[in-house]
Coordinates of C-alpha atoms in Angstrom, one line a residue:
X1 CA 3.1 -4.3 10.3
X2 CA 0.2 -2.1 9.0
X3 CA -2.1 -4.9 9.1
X4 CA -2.6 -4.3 12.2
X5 CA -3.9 -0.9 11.3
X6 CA -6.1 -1.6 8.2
X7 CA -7.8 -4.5 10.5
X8 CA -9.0 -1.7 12.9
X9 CA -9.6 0.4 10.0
X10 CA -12.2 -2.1 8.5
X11 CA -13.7 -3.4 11.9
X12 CA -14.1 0.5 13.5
X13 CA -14.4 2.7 10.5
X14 CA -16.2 0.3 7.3
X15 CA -18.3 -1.6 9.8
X16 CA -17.2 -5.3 8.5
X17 CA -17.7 -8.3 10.3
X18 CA -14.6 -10.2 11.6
X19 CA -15.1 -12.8 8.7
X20 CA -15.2 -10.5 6.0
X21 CA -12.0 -8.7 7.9
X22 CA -10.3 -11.7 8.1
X23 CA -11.0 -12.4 4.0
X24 CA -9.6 -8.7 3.2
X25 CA -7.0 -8.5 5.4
X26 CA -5.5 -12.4 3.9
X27 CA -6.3 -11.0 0.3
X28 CA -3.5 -7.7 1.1
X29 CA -1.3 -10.0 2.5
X30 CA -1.4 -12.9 -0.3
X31 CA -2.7 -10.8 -3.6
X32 CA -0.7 -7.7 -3.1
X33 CA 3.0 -7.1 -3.6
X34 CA 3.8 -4.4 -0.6
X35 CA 7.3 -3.2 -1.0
X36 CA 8.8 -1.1 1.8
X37 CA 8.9 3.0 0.4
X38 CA 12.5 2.8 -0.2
X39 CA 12.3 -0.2 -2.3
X40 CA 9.9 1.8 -4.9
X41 CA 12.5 4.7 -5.8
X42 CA 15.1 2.1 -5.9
X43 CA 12.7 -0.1 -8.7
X44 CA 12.1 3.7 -10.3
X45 CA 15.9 4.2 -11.1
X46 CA 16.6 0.4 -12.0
X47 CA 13.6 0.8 -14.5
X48 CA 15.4 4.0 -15.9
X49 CA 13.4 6.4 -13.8
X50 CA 15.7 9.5 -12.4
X51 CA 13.2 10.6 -9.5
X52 CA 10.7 9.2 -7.5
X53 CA 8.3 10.5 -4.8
X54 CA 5.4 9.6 -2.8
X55 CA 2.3 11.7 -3.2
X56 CA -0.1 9.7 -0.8
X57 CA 0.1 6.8 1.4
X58 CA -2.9 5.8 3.2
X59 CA -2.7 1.7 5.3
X60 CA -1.4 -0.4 1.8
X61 CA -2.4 2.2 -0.8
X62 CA 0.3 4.4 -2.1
X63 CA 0.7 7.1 -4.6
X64 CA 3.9 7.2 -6.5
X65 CA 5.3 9.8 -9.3
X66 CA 8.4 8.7 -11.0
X67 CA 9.9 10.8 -13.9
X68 CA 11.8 9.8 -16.9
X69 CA 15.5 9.9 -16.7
X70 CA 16.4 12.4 -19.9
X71 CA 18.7 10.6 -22.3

C-alpha cells in the first residue's frame, strides 16, 4: 500500500525518471521482506526479545529497538 507513496516520493521529491521509478519501486517490492509493524514485535519475542518499539518509520524504512528478555 505505501508504494504508492514512495513512487510519488521518487518522481516529486528525488527527481527520477519513470524508468528508474519503475526499477526501484519493483526492487522494494521483490528484494525486500516488508512485514506489517505488528509482525516485527511479534518476531522480537519469538526470537527471545521481551520488548520491541519503533523509533522511525519513513515509506519502507523502519527503525526498530528490541531488548533482551533477562533470563
Amino acid at each position: 500500500r505505501d508504494m504508492a507513496a514512495l513512487r510519488v516520493y521518487l518522481e516529486w521529491f528525488s527527481k527520477m525518471k519513470a524508468a528508474e521509478c519503475d526499477a526501484y519501486v519493483a526492487r522494494v517490492r521483490n528484494e525486500l521482506h516488508l512485514l506489517a509493524p505488528d509482525a516485527y514485535a511479534d518476531r522480537g519475542r519469538l526470537a527471545g526479545f521481551s520488548t520491541a518499539r519503533s523509533f522511525y518509520s519513513s515509506l519502507h524504512v523502519g527503525g526498530w529497538v528490541l531488548e533482551k528478555a533477562s533470563t
